[in-house]
């Protein structure tokens, strides 16, 4: 690998660098995506080596292989920091059911929703889970994505969570993109525990005392996550699980305040979570908590759109309060069946009222921070992995503009070309 010639990216109309500290951009700093014109980018040994005037880089590196950006926009590869991309089957019937007026929690109470995906996953061989996920994720270069977080949470038993996390590890070893694995054993109380009088507490104990320690021991996940929502896990139960995660060295994430305010944002801050995700129903207190903490607010507007809800996370109040906002797809078979992160950027602008620069920062440097990778990816800056996306448009504002049809022409992961 080290013997490969350097790459010199020339003739980009803009290079969106997002360069700066190895941390999420917060508040007003989100508006600066570090857009540069008239520069070339040198990549050596899979990393960004320099950004400078094209003539100087050509002179100093005559051995470099020239990559013609053809007047397009070069950005950091996008980071999708919240997905459930390994699953057994789609849930198209629920899409119609919701449209007819049946609610999300009602569908769950009828054994649909997450329970359905649990049944499906437990009945599916690991090889099939891997092959199906790899096939689905082949679309990532078309969306400019070079890093993707993937959660378990459709196993909900020690064995089935292990199977799902092993499948995620095998996907990670197969696809060219970087994968961040998260254990979401606390996604739902499995039906076999719901029927028992003390079943909820027993399941929380199982997750905290057996599943997370095993997952950490076997290095199957970087993060643990909990679905904190009325009818799923309470803030107190989520706290038990996240404290157990910290005790075994796992990072913390939280599905927080999605449909109802349950003090999820404050809990995420209290346990030093790397991210608090969803937040469509966050309170003013929750906004203030996130504004004063490193925890990234990860917003998932495609989910609320697909659920047919009017309510969206208060992105502007979060940014104006000084919080760090990330955008992700929430790709999953029930409530957000899309890997189209540029479409989420469109929603970021049209629905959440971000600027194009804020939306790009949210899906690059801030997505990287939400994945614990702020020092590795999400910036076009010397020393960073050469995770890049090239877009066939002359202006970065056209990336969220081409609604549903992202103009990405190529990506590079650690300097290696990955095309659609
Ligand atoms: Zn989720």
PDB file of C-alpha atoms in Angstrom, residues 69-299:
ATOM      1  CA  UNK A  69     -12.158  16.731 -10.489  1.00  0.00           C
ATOM      2  CA  UNK A  70     -13.583  18.263 -13.707  1.00  0.00           C
ATOM      3  CA  UNK A  71     -14.941  21.396 -12.075  1.00  0.00           C
ATOM      4  CA  UNK A  72     -16.876  19.463  -9.428  1.00  0.00           C
ATOM      5  CA  UNK A  73     -16.969  19.804  -5.650  1.00  0.00           C
ATOM      6  CA  UNK A  74     -14.675  17.696  -3.460  1.00  0.00           C
ATOM      7  CA  UNK A  75     -15.910  17.112   0.107  1.00  0.00           C
ATOM      8  CA  UNK A  76     -15.066  14.829   2.999  1.00  0.00           C
ATOM      9  CA  UNK A  77     -16.779  11.473   2.491  1.00  0.00           C
ATOM     10  CA  UNK A  78     -20.151  11.649   4.239  1.00  0.00           C
ATOM     11  CA  UNK A  79     -20.542   9.914   7.608  1.00  0.00           C
ATOM     12  CA  UNK A  80     -23.884   8.202   8.258  1.00  0.00           C
ATOM     13  CA  UNK A  81     -23.714   8.032  12.059  1.00  0.00           C
ATOM     14  CA  UNK A  82     -27.041   6.291  12.783  1.00  0.00           C
ATOM     15  CA  UNK A  83     -28.289   3.198  10.932  1.00  0.00           C
ATOM     16  CA  UNK A  84     -29.829  -0.202  11.512  1.00  0.00           C
ATOM     17  CA  UNK A  85     -28.507  -1.517   8.187  1.00  0.00           C
ATOM     18  CA  UNK A  86     -28.279  -5.241   9.078  1.00  0.00           C
ATOM     19  CA  UNK A  87     -31.829  -6.645   9.148  1.00  0.00           C
ATOM     20  CA  UNK A  88     -33.755  -9.576   7.735  1.00  0.00           C
ATOM     21  CA  UNK A  89     -36.742  -8.156   5.849  1.00  0.00           C
ATOM     22  CA  UNK A  90     -38.542  -4.957   4.834  1.00  0.00           C
ATOM     23  CA  UNK A  91     -41.756  -3.912   6.653  1.00  0.00           C
ATOM     24  CA  UNK A  92     -43.708  -2.347   3.801  1.00  0.00           C
ATOM     25  CA  UNK A  93     -47.099  -3.367   5.218  1.00  0.00           C
ATOM     26  CA  UNK A  94     -46.599  -1.022   8.183  1.00  0.00           C
ATOM     27  CA  UNK A  95     -46.031   1.917   5.839  1.00  0.00           C
ATOM     28  CA  UNK A  96     -49.615   1.518   4.575  1.00  0.00           C
ATOM     29  CA  UNK A  97     -50.969   0.763   8.040  1.00  0.00           C
ATOM     30  CA  UNK A  98     -49.553   4.031   9.384  1.00  0.00           C
ATOM     31  CA  UNK A  99     -50.960   5.919   6.403  1.00  0.00           C
ATOM     32  CA  UNK A 100     -54.393   4.574   7.359  1.00  0.00           C
ATOM     33  CA  UNK A 101     -54.005   6.124  10.809  1.00  0.00           C
ATOM     34  CA  UNK A 102     -52.551   3.348  12.990  1.00  0.00           C
ATOM     35  CA  UNK A 103     -49.833   4.803  15.249  1.00  0.00           C
ATOM     36  CA  UNK A 104     -46.215   3.727  15.621  1.00  0.00           C
ATOM     37  CA  UNK A 105     -46.583   2.619  19.251  1.00  0.00           C
ATOM     38  CA  UNK A 106     -49.900   0.907  18.416  1.00  0.00           C
ATOM     39  CA  UNK A 107     -48.166  -1.090  15.663  1.00  0.00           C
ATOM     40  CA  UNK A 108     -45.492  -2.064  18.196  1.00  0.00           C
ATOM     41  CA  UNK A 109     -48.168  -3.096  20.731  1.00  0.00           C
ATOM     42  CA  UNK A 110     -49.687  -5.406  18.065  1.00  0.00           C
ATOM     43  CA  UNK A 111     -46.372  -7.237  17.658  1.00  0.00           C
ATOM     44  CA  UNK A 112     -45.290  -5.256  14.626  1.00  0.00           C
ATOM     45  CA  UNK A 113     -42.522  -2.705  14.438  1.00  0.00           C
ATOM     46  CA  UNK A 114     -39.295  -3.748  16.106  1.00  0.00           C
ATOM     47  CA  UNK A 115     -40.861  -7.036  17.315  1.00  0.00           C
ATOM     48  CA  UNK A 116     -41.487  -7.997  13.703  1.00  0.00           C
ATOM     49  CA  UNK A 117     -37.834  -7.338  12.788  1.00  0.00           C
ATOM     50  CA  UNK A 118     -36.729  -9.360  15.829  1.00  0.00           C
ATOM     51  CA  UNK A 119     -38.815 -12.332  14.699  1.00  0.00           C
ATOM     52  CA  UNK A 120     -37.460 -11.989  11.164  1.00  0.00           C
ATOM     53  CA  UNK A 121     -33.820 -11.692  12.246  1.00  0.00           C
ATOM     54  CA  UNK A 122     -33.929 -14.625  14.663  1.00  0.00           C
ATOM     55  CA  UNK A 123     -35.253 -16.810  11.812  1.00  0.00           C
ATOM     56  CA  UNK A 124     -32.553 -15.749   9.330  1.00  0.00           C
ATOM     57  CA  UNK A 125     -29.116 -17.385   8.973  1.00  0.00           C
ATOM     58  CA  UNK A 126     -26.114 -15.164   9.670  1.00  0.00           C
ATOM     59  CA  UNK A 127     -24.799 -15.710   6.112  1.00  0.00           C
ATOM     60  CA  UNK A 128     -28.039 -14.313   4.684  1.00  0.00           C
ATOM     61  CA  UNK A 129     -27.935 -11.280   6.978  1.00  0.00           C
ATOM     62  CA  UNK A 130     -24.400 -10.548   5.770  1.00  0.00           C
ATOM     63  CA  UNK A 131     -25.108 -11.079   2.060  1.00  0.00           C
ATOM     64  CA  UNK A 132     -28.300  -8.982   2.121  1.00  0.00           C
ATOM     65  CA  UNK A 133     -26.626  -6.110   3.986  1.00  0.00           C
ATOM     66  CA  UNK A 134     -23.607  -6.106   1.660  1.00  0.00           C
ATOM     67  CA  UNK A 135     -25.969  -5.954  -1.338  1.00  0.00           C
ATOM     68  CA  UNK A 136     -27.962  -3.067   0.175  1.00  0.00           C
ATOM     69  CA  UNK A 137     -24.836  -1.108   1.096  1.00  0.00           C
ATOM     70  CA  UNK A 138     -23.465  -1.265  -2.462  1.00  0.00           C
ATOM     71  CA  UNK A 139     -25.395   1.998  -2.964  1.00  0.00           C
ATOM     72  CA  UNK A 140     -23.178   3.929  -0.495  1.00  0.00           C
ATOM     73  CA  UNK A 141     -20.725   5.388  -3.054  1.00  0.00           C
ATOM     74  CA  UNK A 142     -23.657   6.809  -5.034  1.00  0.00           C
ATOM     75  CA  UNK A 143     -24.587   8.752  -1.888  1.00  0.00           C
ATOM     76  CA  UNK A 144     -21.036   9.901  -1.150  1.00  0.00           C
ATOM     77  CA  UNK A 145     -20.899   7.903   2.101  1.00  0.00           C
ATOM     78  CA  UNK A 146     -17.529   6.543   3.274  1.00  0.00           C
ATOM     79  CA  UNK A 147     -18.316   5.767   6.942  1.00  0.00           C
ATOM     80  CA  UNK A 148     -21.436   4.129   8.343  1.00  0.00           C
ATOM     81  CA  UNK A 149     -22.489   3.267  11.871  1.00  0.00           C
ATOM     82  CA  UNK A 150     -24.576   0.074  12.147  1.00  0.00           C
ATOM     83  CA  UNK A 151     -26.577  -0.981  15.215  1.00  0.00           C
ATOM     84  CA  UNK A 152     -27.739  -4.366  16.396  1.00  0.00           C
ATOM     85  CA  UNK A 153     -31.049  -4.450  18.251  1.00  0.00           C
ATOM     86  CA  UNK A 154     -33.092  -6.976  16.280  1.00  0.00           C
ATOM     87  CA  UNK A 155     -31.686  -9.913  18.282  1.00  0.00           C
ATOM     88  CA  UNK A 156     -32.696  -8.998  21.856  1.00  0.00           C
ATOM     89  CA  UNK A 157     -31.079 -12.105  23.354  1.00  0.00           C
ATOM     90  CA  UNK A 158     -27.445 -12.844  24.087  1.00  0.00           C
ATOM     91  CA  UNK A 159     -27.160 -15.287  21.184  1.00  0.00           C
ATOM     92  CA  UNK A 160     -29.153 -13.292  18.635  1.00  0.00           C
ATOM     93  CA  UNK A 161     -27.434  -9.977  19.470  1.00  0.00           C
ATOM     94  CA  UNK A 162     -24.103 -11.759  19.077  1.00  0.00           C
ATOM     95  CA  UNK A 163     -25.215 -13.147  15.728  1.00  0.00           C
ATOM     96  CA  UNK A 164     -26.295  -9.716  14.513  1.00  0.00           C
ATOM     97  CA  UNK A 165     -23.068  -8.072  15.715  1.00  0.00           C
ATOM     98  CA  UNK A 166     -20.984 -10.821  14.099  1.00  0.00           C
ATOM     99  CA  UNK A 167     -22.908 -10.178  10.887  1.00  0.00           C
ATOM    100  CA  UNK A 168     -22.061  -6.457  11.220  1.00  0.00           C
ATOM    101  CA  UNK A 169     -18.374  -7.357  11.702  1.00  0.00           C
ATOM    102  CA  UNK A 170     -18.450  -9.538   8.578  1.00  0.00           C
ATOM    103  CA  UNK A 171     -20.121  -6.736   6.606  1.00  0.00           C
ATOM    104  CA  UNK A 172     -17.376  -4.399   7.849  1.00  0.00           C
ATOM    105  CA  UNK A 173     -14.723  -6.822   6.621  1.00  0.00           C
ATOM    106  CA  UNK A 174     -16.408  -7.094   3.207  1.00  0.00           C
ATOM    107  CA  UNK A 175     -17.394  -3.567   2.150  1.00  0.00           C
ATOM    108  CA  UNK A 176     -14.800  -0.852   1.421  1.00  0.00           C
ATOM    109  CA  UNK A 177     -16.432   1.733   3.693  1.00  0.00           C
ATOM    110  CA  UNK A 178     -15.551   2.134   7.381  1.00  0.00           C
ATOM    111  CA  UNK A 179     -18.150   0.595   9.732  1.00  0.00           C
ATOM    112  CA  UNK A 180     -18.780   1.598  13.362  1.00  0.00           C
ATOM    113  CA  UNK A 181     -20.608  -1.180  15.261  1.00  0.00           C
ATOM    114  CA  UNK A 182     -23.095  -0.359  18.045  1.00  0.00           C
ATOM    115  CA  UNK A 183     -24.874  -2.777  20.394  1.00  0.00           C
ATOM    116  CA  UNK A 184     -28.539  -1.765  20.710  1.00  0.00           C
ATOM    117  CA  UNK A 185     -29.668  -4.767  22.773  1.00  0.00           C
ATOM    118  CA  UNK A 186     -31.862  -2.264  24.650  1.00  0.00           C
ATOM    119  CA  UNK A 187     -33.911  -1.501  21.524  1.00  0.00           C
ATOM    120  CA  UNK A 188     -37.116  -3.013  22.911  1.00  0.00           C
ATOM    121  CA  UNK A 189     -38.247  -5.380  25.678  1.00  0.00           C
ATOM    122  CA  UNK A 190     -38.534  -8.720  23.858  1.00  0.00           C
ATOM    123  CA  UNK A 191     -41.990 -10.330  23.860  1.00  0.00           C
ATOM    124  CA  UNK A 192     -40.844 -13.340  25.900  1.00  0.00           C
ATOM    125  CA  UNK A 193     -39.931 -10.942  28.744  1.00  0.00           C
ATOM    126  CA  UNK A 194     -42.991  -8.685  28.372  1.00  0.00           C
ATOM    127  CA  UNK A 195     -45.279 -11.542  29.434  1.00  0.00           C
ATOM    128  CA  UNK A 196     -43.493 -12.032  32.773  1.00  0.00           C
ATOM    129  CA  UNK A 197     -44.466  -9.924  35.826  1.00  0.00           C
ATOM    130  CA  UNK A 198     -40.904  -8.693  36.452  1.00  0.00           C
ATOM    131  CA  UNK A 199     -39.833  -9.169  32.836  1.00  0.00           C
ATOM    132  CA  UNK A 200     -38.787  -5.585  32.096  1.00  0.00           C
ATOM    133  CA  UNK A 201     -36.375  -5.461  35.009  1.00  0.00           C
ATOM    134  CA  UNK A 202     -35.087  -8.938  34.157  1.00  0.00           C
ATOM    135  CA  UNK A 203     -34.350  -7.895  30.573  1.00  0.00           C
ATOM    136  CA  UNK A 204     -32.578  -4.691  31.666  1.00  0.00           C
ATOM    137  CA  UNK A 205     -30.437  -6.865  33.973  1.00  0.00           C
ATOM    138  CA  UNK A 206     -29.711  -9.297  31.128  1.00  0.00           C
ATOM    139  CA  UNK A 207     -28.520  -6.449  28.895  1.00  0.00           C
ATOM    140  CA  UNK A 208     -26.484  -4.733  31.622  1.00  0.00           C
ATOM    141  CA  UNK A 209     -24.974  -7.799  33.273  1.00  0.00           C
ATOM    142  CA  UNK A 210     -24.592 -10.322  30.446  1.00  0.00           C
ATOM    143  CA  UNK A 211     -25.039  -8.982  26.928  1.00  0.00           C
ATOM    144  CA  UNK A 212     -22.920  -5.798  27.161  1.00  0.00           C
ATOM    145  CA  UNK A 213     -20.048  -7.459  29.059  1.00  0.00           C
ATOM    146  CA  UNK A 214     -19.962 -10.293  26.472  1.00  0.00           C
ATOM    147  CA  UNK A 215     -20.098  -7.832  23.570  1.00  0.00           C
ATOM    148  CA  UNK A 216     -17.246  -5.791  25.068  1.00  0.00           C
ATOM    149  CA  UNK A 217     -15.170  -8.894  25.816  1.00  0.00           C
ATOM    150  CA  UNK A 218     -15.578 -10.145  22.252  1.00  0.00           C
ATOM    151  CA  UNK A 219     -14.943  -6.628  20.834  1.00  0.00           C
ATOM    152  CA  UNK A 220     -18.171  -6.771  18.829  1.00  0.00           C
ATOM    153  CA  UNK A 221     -19.149  -3.115  19.356  1.00  0.00           C
ATOM    154  CA  UNK A 222     -17.665   0.341  19.907  1.00  0.00           C
ATOM    155  CA  UNK A 223     -20.858   1.833  21.352  1.00  0.00           C
ATOM    156  CA  UNK A 224     -23.921   0.768  23.319  1.00  0.00           C
ATOM    157  CA  UNK A 225     -27.264   2.443  22.625  1.00  0.00           C
ATOM    158  CA  UNK A 226     -30.724   2.453  24.248  1.00  0.00           C
ATOM    159  CA  UNK A 227     -34.180   3.319  22.885  1.00  0.00           C
ATOM    160  CA  UNK A 228     -35.398   5.648  25.663  1.00  0.00           C
ATOM    161  CA  UNK A 229     -39.106   6.327  25.009  1.00  0.00           C
ATOM    162  CA  UNK A 230     -42.396   5.863  26.918  1.00  0.00           C
ATOM    163  CA  UNK A 231     -43.488   2.249  26.436  1.00  0.00           C
ATOM    164  CA  UNK A 232     -39.941   1.154  25.612  1.00  0.00           C
ATOM    165  CA  UNK A 233     -37.222   1.979  28.173  1.00  0.00           C
ATOM    166  CA  UNK A 234     -37.555   4.640  30.867  1.00  0.00           C
ATOM    167  CA  UNK A 235     -34.762   7.099  31.593  1.00  0.00           C
ATOM    168  CA  UNK A 236     -33.923   5.115  34.759  1.00  0.00           C
ATOM    169  CA  UNK A 237     -33.672   1.842  32.816  1.00  0.00           C
ATOM    170  CA  UNK A 238     -31.620   3.523  30.095  1.00  0.00           C
ATOM    171  CA  UNK A 239     -29.293   4.878  32.780  1.00  0.00           C
ATOM    172  CA  UNK A 240     -28.740   1.379  34.179  1.00  0.00           C
ATOM    173  CA  UNK A 241     -27.818   0.074  30.726  1.00  0.00           C
ATOM    174  CA  UNK A 242     -25.564   3.021  29.829  1.00  0.00           C
ATOM    175  CA  UNK A 243     -23.739   2.912  33.179  1.00  0.00           C
ATOM    176  CA  UNK A 244     -23.106  -0.798  32.544  1.00  0.00           C
ATOM    177  CA  UNK A 245     -21.805   0.105  29.063  1.00  0.00           C
ATOM    178  CA  UNK A 246     -19.369   2.608  30.564  1.00  0.00           C
ATOM    179  CA  UNK A 247     -18.190   0.044  33.107  1.00  0.00           C
ATOM    180  CA  UNK A 248     -17.126  -2.366  30.343  1.00  0.00           C
ATOM    181  CA  UNK A 249     -15.506   0.352  28.229  1.00  0.00           C
ATOM    182  CA  UNK A 250     -18.197   0.863  25.585  1.00  0.00           C
ATOM    183  CA  UNK A 251     -19.076   4.326  24.275  1.00  0.00           C
ATOM    184  CA  UNK A 252     -22.641   5.547  24.852  1.00  0.00           C
ATOM    185  CA  UNK A 253     -25.367   6.654  22.464  1.00  0.00           C
ATOM    186  CA  UNK A 254     -29.051   7.217  23.130  1.00  0.00           C
ATOM    187  CA  UNK A 255     -32.282   7.204  21.103  1.00  0.00           C
ATOM    188  CA  UNK A 256     -33.743  10.167  22.973  1.00  0.00           C
ATOM    189  CA  UNK A 257     -36.971  12.195  22.954  1.00  0.00           C
ATOM    190  CA  UNK A 258     -38.110  10.885  19.562  1.00  0.00           C
ATOM    191  CA  UNK A 259     -41.888  10.937  19.994  1.00  0.00           C
ATOM    192  CA  UNK A 260     -42.239  12.220  23.574  1.00  0.00           C
ATOM    193  CA  UNK A 261     -39.967  14.250  25.827  1.00  0.00           C
ATOM    194  CA  UNK A 262     -38.621  11.771  28.372  1.00  0.00           C
ATOM    195  CA  UNK A 263     -35.594  13.740  29.608  1.00  0.00           C
ATOM    196  CA  UNK A 264     -33.507  11.716  27.156  1.00  0.00           C
ATOM    197  CA  UNK A 265     -31.223  14.590  26.131  1.00  0.00           C
ATOM    198  CA  UNK A 266     -30.381  15.383  29.758  1.00  0.00           C
ATOM    199  CA  UNK A 267     -29.715  11.694  30.413  1.00  0.00           C
ATOM    200  CA  UNK A 268     -27.399  11.497  27.378  1.00  0.00           C
ATOM    201  CA  UNK A 269     -25.414  14.431  28.763  1.00  0.00           C
ATOM    202  CA  UNK A 270     -25.388  12.956  32.285  1.00  0.00           C
ATOM    203  CA  UNK A 271     -23.789   9.702  31.072  1.00  0.00           C
ATOM    204  CA  UNK A 272     -21.355  11.555  28.746  1.00  0.00           C
ATOM    205  CA  UNK A 273     -22.938   9.990  25.676  1.00  0.00           C
ATOM    206  CA  UNK A 274     -21.170  10.659  22.387  1.00  0.00           C
ATOM    207  CA  UNK A 275     -24.536  11.405  20.785  1.00  0.00           C
ATOM    208  CA  UNK A 276     -28.219  11.881  21.580  1.00  0.00           C
ATOM    209  CA  UNK A 277     -30.276  10.882  18.556  1.00  0.00           C
ATOM    210  CA  UNK A 278     -33.758  11.788  17.167  1.00  0.00           C
ATOM    211  CA  UNK A 279     -34.795  14.632  19.561  1.00  0.00           C
ATOM    212  CA  UNK A 280     -37.995  15.590  17.697  1.00  0.00           C
ATOM    213  CA  UNK A 281     -39.717  16.037  21.081  1.00  0.00           C
ATOM    214  CA  UNK A 282     -36.778  17.525  23.027  1.00  0.00           C
ATOM    215  CA  UNK A 283     -37.647  20.089  25.735  1.00  0.00           C
ATOM    216  CA  UNK A 284     -36.067  23.505  26.300  1.00  0.00           C
ATOM    217  CA  UNK A 285     -34.185  21.947  29.229  1.00  0.00           C
ATOM    218  CA  UNK A 286     -32.868  19.241  26.915  1.00  0.00           C
ATOM    219  CA  UNK A 287     -31.682  21.832  24.394  1.00  0.00           C
ATOM    220  CA  UNK A 288     -29.848  23.720  27.136  1.00  0.00           C
ATOM    221  CA  UNK A 289     -28.216  20.480  28.333  1.00  0.00           C
ATOM    222  CA  UNK A 290     -26.913  19.622  24.845  1.00  0.00           C
ATOM    223  CA  UNK A 291     -25.729  23.197  24.282  1.00  0.00           C
ATOM    224  CA  UNK A 292     -23.474  22.912  27.333  1.00  0.00           C
ATOM    225  CA  UNK A 293     -22.019  19.446  26.658  1.00  0.00           C
ATOM    226  CA  UNK A 294     -19.862  17.689  24.051  1.00  0.00           C
ATOM    227  CA  UNK A 295     -22.713  15.245  23.257  1.00  0.00           C
ATOM    228  CA  UNK A 296     -23.679  15.599  19.569  1.00  0.00           C
ATOM    229  CA  UNK A 297     -27.375  16.102  18.719  1.00  0.00           C
ATOM    230  CA  UNK A 298     -27.975  13.681  15.844  1.00  0.00           C
ATOM    231  CA  UNK A 299     -31.129  14.566  13.909  1.00  0.00           C
TER     232      UNK A 299
END
